[in-house]
């Protein structure tokens, strides 16, 4: 089973945005079975509307789209906590994502972020963070390490593993994951050589394929993963990276 661990959808039709139907088309073209899917900023007009869109997509394509929520502390902590509650209890999402780059906050902020981290951790669901150099200070891997150590029972997805821009923090992200066994790296928006390095250092069970669709071409990103692992990673470990790890973390049956 191949699972893309980083996909976005939006109702806005522009140069980048795609809707659920087009996501399915891209998955079919690439040969991807399932896609972990969250909203695509900018909001339209709200996080609530974005989460509702993902929920409807997951209902429309229950065997293909794995719904994942989003919360933004700038709406106020109580409102953001309500967003988390709705994502988990009403929508049945697999987890909730916090994005300090898009939403402009330090991910380890005691005032803005940690109360939401605690709320997500309390649900037992997966916590995801955007970790990239597009917000170097706010989403630095060292800030993620502080969170992971404070909530060791919570499984955390490190999306982009410090990449996104030309320069990246992937070495630091790998070091952080070495220190924190509850962190799993999603290698989207990062160089192939750094993904392979993460697999070699951490083991295949700690790295997941992600394309960052629609900001990248899913079939190209999948081909890149398959090429970089060929003759470098065992077939068994390739299946972990390409879907088995997310399948295990999200407790998805075949």
mmCIF file of C-alpha atoms in Angstrom:
data_model
loop_
_atom_site.group_PDB
_atom_site.id
_atom_site.type_symbol
_atom_site.label_atom_id
_atom_site.label_comp_id
_atom_site.label_asym_id
_atom_site.label_seq_id
_atom_site.Cartn_x
_atom_site.Cartn_y
_atom_site.Cartn_z
ATOM 1 C CA UNK A 1 0.000 0.000 0.000
ATOM 2 C CA UNK A 2 1.344 3.411 -1.010
ATOM 3 C CA UNK A 3 0.258 6.346 1.159
ATOM 4 C CA UNK A 4 1.151 9.966 0.473
ATOM 5 C CA UNK A 5 1.598 11.606 3.890
ATOM 6 C CA UNK A 6 1.315 15.250 2.797
ATOM 7 C CA UNK A 7 -1.541 16.487 0.592
ATOM 8 C CA UNK A 8 -3.692 19.636 0.633
ATOM 9 C CA UNK A 9 -7.109 20.488 -0.816
ATOM 10 C CA UNK A 10 -9.025 23.759 -1.121
ATOM 11 C CA UNK A 11 -12.269 24.970 -2.740
ATOM 12 C CA UNK A 12 -10.379 27.888 -4.289
ATOM 13 C CA UNK A 13 -9.642 27.386 -7.965
ATOM 14 C CA UNK A 14 -6.320 29.059 -8.712
ATOM 15 C CA UNK A 15 -2.876 28.178 -10.035
ATOM 16 C CA UNK A 16 -2.122 25.933 -7.029
ATOM 17 C CA UNK A 17 -5.336 24.841 -5.389
ATOM 18 C CA UNK A 18 -6.951 21.483 -6.107
ATOM 19 C CA UNK A 19 -10.174 19.890 -4.939
ATOM 20 C CA UNK A 20 -10.785 16.345 -3.766
ATOM 21 C CA UNK A 21 -11.668 15.042 -7.224
ATOM 22 C CA UNK A 22 -8.410 16.243 -8.731
ATOM 23 C CA UNK A 23 -6.473 14.831 -5.782
ATOM 24 C CA UNK A 24 -7.982 11.429 -6.561
ATOM 25 C CA UNK A 25 -7.009 11.822 -10.220
ATOM 26 C CA UNK A 26 -3.419 12.585 -9.228
ATOM 27 C CA UNK A 27 -3.378 9.614 -6.896
ATOM 28 C CA UNK A 28 -4.651 7.318 -9.647
ATOM 29 C CA UNK A 29 -2.053 8.637 -12.094
ATOM 30 C CA UNK A 30 0.755 8.187 -9.576
ATOM 31 C CA UNK A 31 -0.414 4.800 -8.318
ATOM 32 C CA UNK A 32 -1.002 6.055 -4.770
ATOM 33 C CA UNK A 33 -3.611 4.199 -2.720
ATOM 34 C CA UNK A 34 -4.337 6.701 0.054
ATOM 35 C CA UNK A 35 -3.470 10.299 0.903
ATOM 36 C CA UNK A 36 -3.191 11.937 4.299
ATOM 37 C CA UNK A 37 -5.043 15.167 3.550
ATOM 38 C CA UNK A 38 -5.377 18.523 5.300
ATOM 39 C CA UNK A 39 -6.534 21.959 4.291
ATOM 40 C CA UNK A 40 -4.517 24.303 2.114
ATOM 41 C CA UNK A 41 -3.979 27.869 3.382
ATOM 42 C CA UNK A 42 -4.847 30.633 2.762
ATOM 43 C CA UNK A 43 -8.172 30.162 4.490
ATOM 44 C CA UNK A 44 -11.474 30.362 2.679
ATOM 45 C CA UNK A 45 -12.546 32.105 4.798
ATOM 46 C CA UNK A 46 -11.825 30.063 7.921
ATOM 47 C CA UNK A 47 -10.100 27.017 9.361
ATOM 48 C CA UNK A 48 -13.513 25.600 10.191
ATOM 49 C CA UNK A 49 -14.524 25.723 6.522
ATOM 50 C CA UNK A 50 -11.243 24.101 5.517
ATOM 51 C CA UNK A 51 -11.597 21.285 8.019
ATOM 52 C CA UNK A 52 -15.193 20.751 6.917
ATOM 53 C CA UNK A 53 -14.006 20.471 3.306
ATOM 54 C CA UNK A 54 -11.500 17.773 4.269
ATOM 55 C CA UNK A 55 -14.211 15.961 6.211
ATOM 56 C CA UNK A 56 -16.548 15.965 3.194
ATOM 57 C CA UNK A 57 -13.716 14.717 0.973
ATOM 58 C CA UNK A 58 -12.964 11.865 3.378
ATOM 59 C CA UNK A 59 -16.659 10.933 3.404
ATOM 60 C CA UNK A 60 -16.827 11.061 -0.387
ATOM 61 C CA UNK A 61 -13.670 8.963 -0.815
ATOM 62 C CA UNK A 62 -13.459 6.924 2.410
ATOM 63 C CA UNK A 63 -11.026 4.378 0.971
ATOM 64 C CA UNK A 64 -8.652 6.984 -0.450
ATOM 65 C CA UNK A 65 -8.565 10.179 1.631
ATOM 66 C CA UNK A 66 -7.324 10.101 5.217
ATOM 67 C CA UNK A 67 -8.691 13.216 6.900
ATOM 68 C CA UNK A 68 -6.408 15.263 9.127
ATOM 69 C CA UNK A 69 -7.371 18.425 11.006
ATOM 70 C CA UNK A 70 -5.890 21.880 11.457
ATOM 71 C CA UNK A 71 -5.976 24.396 14.310
ATOM 72 C CA UNK A 72 -4.855 28.035 14.446
ATOM 73 C CA UNK A 73 -4.213 29.789 17.787
ATOM 74 C CA UNK A 74 -4.816 33.222 16.262
ATOM 75 C CA UNK A 75 -8.544 32.506 16.472
ATOM 76 C CA UNK A 76 -8.104 32.428 20.254
ATOM 77 C CA UNK A 77 -7.180 29.406 22.344
ATOM 78 C CA UNK A 78 -10.721 28.421 23.205
ATOM 79 C CA UNK A 79 -11.806 28.610 19.570
ATOM 80 C CA UNK A 80 -8.735 26.641 18.520
ATOM 81 C CA UNK A 81 -9.504 24.013 21.157
ATOM 82 C CA UNK A 82 -13.038 23.787 19.752
ATOM 83 C CA UNK A 83 -11.486 23.246 16.315
ATOM 84 C CA UNK A 84 -9.459 20.360 17.721
ATOM 85 C CA UNK A 85 -12.479 18.870 19.466
ATOM 86 C CA UNK A 86 -14.549 19.026 16.282
ATOM 87 C CA UNK A 87 -11.755 17.455 14.243
ATOM 88 C CA UNK A 88 -11.462 14.521 16.629
ATOM 89 C CA UNK A 89 -14.978 13.948 17.941
ATOM 90 C CA UNK A 90 -17.199 15.047 15.052
ATOM 91 C CA UNK A 91 -15.004 14.448 12.013
ATOM 92 C CA UNK A 92 -13.051 11.455 13.307
ATOM 93 C CA UNK A 93 -9.783 12.757 11.860
ATOM 94 C CA UNK A 94 -6.554 10.868 12.447
ATOM 95 C CA UNK A 95 -4.923 13.868 14.056
ATOM 96 C CA UNK A 96 -4.430 17.632 13.995
ATOM 97 C CA UNK A 97 -1.735 19.768 12.401
ATOM 98 C CA UNK A 98 -0.208 23.001 13.718
ATOM 99 C CA UNK A 99 1.591 25.216 11.207
ATOM 100 C CA UNK A 100 3.737 27.962 12.708
ATOM 101 C CA UNK A 101 4.907 29.052 9.252
ATOM 102 C CA UNK A 102 1.507 29.700 7.688
ATOM 103 C CA UNK A 103 -0.065 30.915 10.928
ATOM 104 C CA UNK A 104 2.973 32.802 12.239
ATOM 105 C CA UNK A 105 3.623 31.521 15.755
ATOM 106 C CA UNK A 106 6.476 29.792 17.546
ATOM 107 C CA UNK A 107 5.526 26.146 17.782
ATOM 108 C CA UNK A 108 6.760 25.856 21.374
ATOM 109 C CA UNK A 109 5.136 29.085 22.557
ATOM 110 C CA UNK A 110 3.681 28.533 26.057
ATOM 111 C CA UNK A 111 0.956 31.061 25.293
ATOM 112 C CA UNK A 112 -0.096 30.164 21.730
ATOM 113 C CA UNK A 113 0.967 26.633 20.919
ATOM 114 C CA UNK A 114 1.556 24.420 23.951
ATOM 115 C CA UNK A 115 -2.060 24.628 25.204
ATOM 116 C CA UNK A 116 -3.161 23.269 21.813
ATOM 117 C CA UNK A 117 -0.445 20.610 21.821
ATOM 118 C CA UNK A 118 -1.688 19.499 25.219
ATOM 119 C CA UNK A 119 -5.261 19.398 23.931
ATOM 120 C CA UNK A 120 -4.272 17.250 20.946
ATOM 121 C CA UNK A 121 -2.106 14.989 23.117
ATOM 122 C CA UNK A 122 -5.067 14.448 25.433
ATOM 123 C CA UNK A 123 -7.077 12.974 22.554
ATOM 124 C CA UNK A 124 -4.447 10.308 21.836
ATOM 125 C CA UNK A 125 -4.405 11.316 18.171
ATOM 126 C CA UNK A 126 -1.406 12.099 15.960
ATOM 127 C CA UNK A 127 0.138 15.574 16.166
ATOM 128 C CA UNK A 128 1.697 17.061 13.024
ATOM 129 C CA UNK A 129 3.951 20.084 12.652
ATOM 130 C CA UNK A 130 5.207 21.969 9.633
ATOM 131 C CA UNK A 131 8.992 22.078 10.187
ATOM 132 C CA UNK A 132 10.776 24.106 7.519
ATOM 133 C CA UNK A 133 13.119 26.956 6.708
ATOM 134 C CA UNK A 134 10.293 29.130 5.370
ATOM 135 C CA UNK A 135 9.818 30.002 9.059
ATOM 136 C CA UNK A 136 13.320 29.236 10.313
ATOM 137 C CA UNK A 137 12.939 30.407 13.907
ATOM 138 C CA UNK A 138 9.267 29.633 14.489
ATOM 139 C CA UNK A 139 9.387 26.030 13.279
ATOM 140 C CA UNK A 140 12.972 25.042 14.072
ATOM 141 C CA UNK A 141 13.492 21.306 14.790
ATOM 142 C CA UNK A 142 14.920 22.141 18.229
ATOM 143 C CA UNK A 143 11.550 23.612 19.162
ATOM 144 C CA UNK A 144 9.946 20.365 18.011
ATOM 145 C CA UNK A 145 12.337 18.409 20.226
ATOM 146 C CA UNK A 146 11.209 20.385 23.265
ATOM 147 C CA UNK A 147 7.604 19.468 22.497
ATOM 148 C CA UNK A 148 8.346 15.808 21.793
ATOM 149 C CA UNK A 149 10.190 15.437 25.089
ATOM 150 C CA UNK A 150 7.377 17.127 26.980
ATOM 151 C CA UNK A 151 4.764 14.816 25.386
ATOM 152 C CA UNK A 152 6.646 11.524 24.912
ATOM 153 C CA UNK A 153 3.478 9.439 24.540
ATOM 154 C CA UNK A 154 2.238 11.492 21.580
ATOM 155 C CA UNK A 155 3.247 10.446 18.091
ATOM 156 C CA UNK A 156 4.422 13.447 16.072
ATOM 157 C CA UNK A 157 4.822 13.912 12.319
ATOM 158 C CA UNK A 158 7.662 16.258 11.355
ATOM 159 C CA UNK A 159 6.356 17.423 7.980
ATOM 160 C CA UNK A 160 9.075 18.582 5.524
ATOM 161 C CA UNK A 161 11.798 17.446 7.977
ATOM 162 C CA UNK A 162 13.300 20.942 7.914
ATOM 163 C CA UNK A 163 13.112 21.460 4.161
ATOM 164 C CA UNK A 164 10.797 23.564 1.927
ATOM 165 C CA UNK A 165 13.336 26.252 0.926
ATOM 166 C CA UNK A 166 16.656 25.962 -0.945
ATOM 167 C CA UNK A 167 18.559 25.630 2.323
ATOM 168 C CA UNK A 168 17.208 23.195 4.872
ATOM 169 C CA UNK A 169 17.526 21.944 8.416
ATOM 170 C CA UNK A 170 17.243 18.268 7.612
ATOM 171 C CA UNK A 171 20.399 17.333 9.533
ATOM 172 C CA UNK A 172 18.955 18.986 12.626
ATOM 173 C CA UNK A 173 15.592 17.298 12.036
ATOM 174 C CA UNK A 174 17.338 13.917 11.856
ATOM 175 C CA UNK A 175 19.234 14.639 15.079
ATOM 176 C CA UNK A 176 15.977 15.651 16.736
ATOM 177 C CA UNK A 177 14.322 12.411 15.661
ATOM 178 C CA UNK A 178 17.287 10.460 17.028
ATOM 179 C CA UNK A 179 16.691 12.047 20.421
ATOM 180 C CA UNK A 180 12.913 11.679 20.318
ATOM 181 C CA UNK A 181 11.523 8.253 19.341
ATOM 182 C CA UNK A 182 7.996 9.660 19.065
ATOM 183 C CA UNK A 183 8.947 11.784 16.026
ATOM 184 C CA UNK A 184 8.488 10.437 12.489
ATOM 185 C CA UNK A 185 9.824 12.413 9.522
ATOM 186 C CA UNK A 186 7.725 13.143 6.437
ATOM 187 C CA UNK A 187 10.135 13.854 3.586
ATOM 188 C CA UNK A 188 8.172 16.342 1.498
ATOM 189 C CA UNK A 189 9.765 19.505 0.112
ATOM 190 C CA UNK A 190 13.263 18.250 0.885
ATOM 191 C CA UNK A 191 16.182 16.989 -1.209
ATOM 192 C CA UNK A 192 16.384 13.315 -2.097
ATOM 193 C CA UNK A 193 19.867 12.916 -0.650
ATOM 194 C CA UNK A 194 18.612 14.097 2.745
ATOM 195 C CA UNK A 195 15.681 11.679 2.686
ATOM 196 C CA UNK A 196 18.074 8.801 2.020
ATOM 197 C CA UNK A 197 20.338 10.047 4.818
ATOM 198 C CA UNK A 198 17.376 10.029 7.227
ATOM 199 C CA UNK A 199 16.513 6.448 6.262
ATOM 200 C CA UNK A 200 20.111 5.313 6.727
ATOM 201 C CA UNK A 201 20.533 7.007 10.115
ATOM 202 C CA UNK A 202 17.109 6.555 11.692
ATOM 203 C CA UNK A 203 15.961 3.391 9.960
ATOM 204 C CA UNK A 204 13.215 3.037 7.396
ATOM 205 C CA UNK A 205 10.513 2.841 10.074
ATOM 206 C CA UNK A 206 11.019 6.529 10.973
ATOM 207 C CA UNK A 207 10.594 8.123 7.517
ATOM 208 C CA UNK A 208 7.465 8.541 5.376
ATOM 209 C CA UNK A 209 6.865 9.432 1.743
ATOM 210 C CA UNK A 210 5.079 12.740 1.232
ATOM 211 C CA UNK A 211 4.628 14.780 -1.930
ATOM 212 C CA UNK A 212 3.259 18.134 -0.675
ATOM 213 C CA UNK A 213 0.589 18.001 -3.380
ATOM 214 C CA UNK A 214 -0.429 20.313 -5.041
ATOM 215 C CA UNK A 215 2.820 22.249 -4.501
ATOM 216 C CA UNK A 216 4.698 19.349 -6.089
ATOM 217 C CA UNK A 217 3.766 16.678 -8.637
ATOM 218 C CA UNK A 218 2.778 13.520 -6.812
ATOM 219 C CA UNK A 219 3.879 11.067 -9.502
ATOM 220 C CA UNK A 220 7.268 12.775 -9.812
ATOM 221 C CA UNK A 221 7.844 12.783 -6.055
ATOM 222 C CA UNK A 222 6.899 9.108 -5.791
ATOM 223 C CA UNK A 223 9.241 8.245 -8.670
ATOM 224 C CA UNK A 224 12.004 10.140 -6.877
ATOM 225 C CA UNK A 225 11.481 8.102 -3.717
ATOM 226 C CA UNK A 226 11.482 4.841 -5.646
ATOM 227 C CA UNK A 227 14.652 5.821 -7.498
ATOM 228 C CA UNK A 228 16.579 6.970 -4.425
ATOM 229 C CA UNK A 229 15.755 3.776 -2.509
ATOM 230 C CA UNK A 230 16.497 1.393 -5.392
ATOM 231 C CA UNK A 231 19.544 -0.732 -4.497
ATOM 232 C CA UNK A 232 19.975 1.351 -1.327
ATOM 233 C CA UNK A 233 17.041 0.193 0.798
ATOM 234 C CA UNK A 234 15.584 -3.305 1.077
ATOM 235 C CA UNK A 235 12.240 -3.991 -0.566
ATOM 236 C CA UNK A 236 10.710 -4.564 2.872
ATOM 237 C CA UNK A 237 11.958 -1.203 4.110
ATOM 238 C CA UNK A 238 10.787 0.528 0.942
ATOM 239 C CA UNK A 239 7.243 -0.598 1.718
ATOM 240 C CA UNK A 240 7.553 0.967 5.173
ATOM 241 C CA UNK A 241 8.642 4.338 3.808
ATOM 242 C CA UNK A 242 6.075 4.381 1.007
ATOM 243 C CA UNK A 243 3.096 3.641 3.228
ATOM 244 C CA UNK A 244 3.673 1.069 5.931
ATOM 245 C CA UNK A 245 4.786 3.569 8.549
ATOM 246 C CA UNK A 246 1.769 5.843 8.152
ATOM 247 C CA UNK A 247 -0.442 2.775 8.020
ATOM 248 C CA UNK A 248 0.975 1.669 11.374
ATOM 249 C CA UNK A 249 0.839 5.087 13.025
ATOM 250 C CA UNK A 250 -2.737 5.737 11.907
ATOM 251 C CA UNK A 251 -3.738 2.116 12.637
ATOM 252 C CA UNK A 252 -5.114 1.566 9.135
ATOM 253 C CA UNK A 253 -6.058 -1.967 8.127
ATOM 254 C CA UNK A 254 -5.346 -3.231 4.617
#
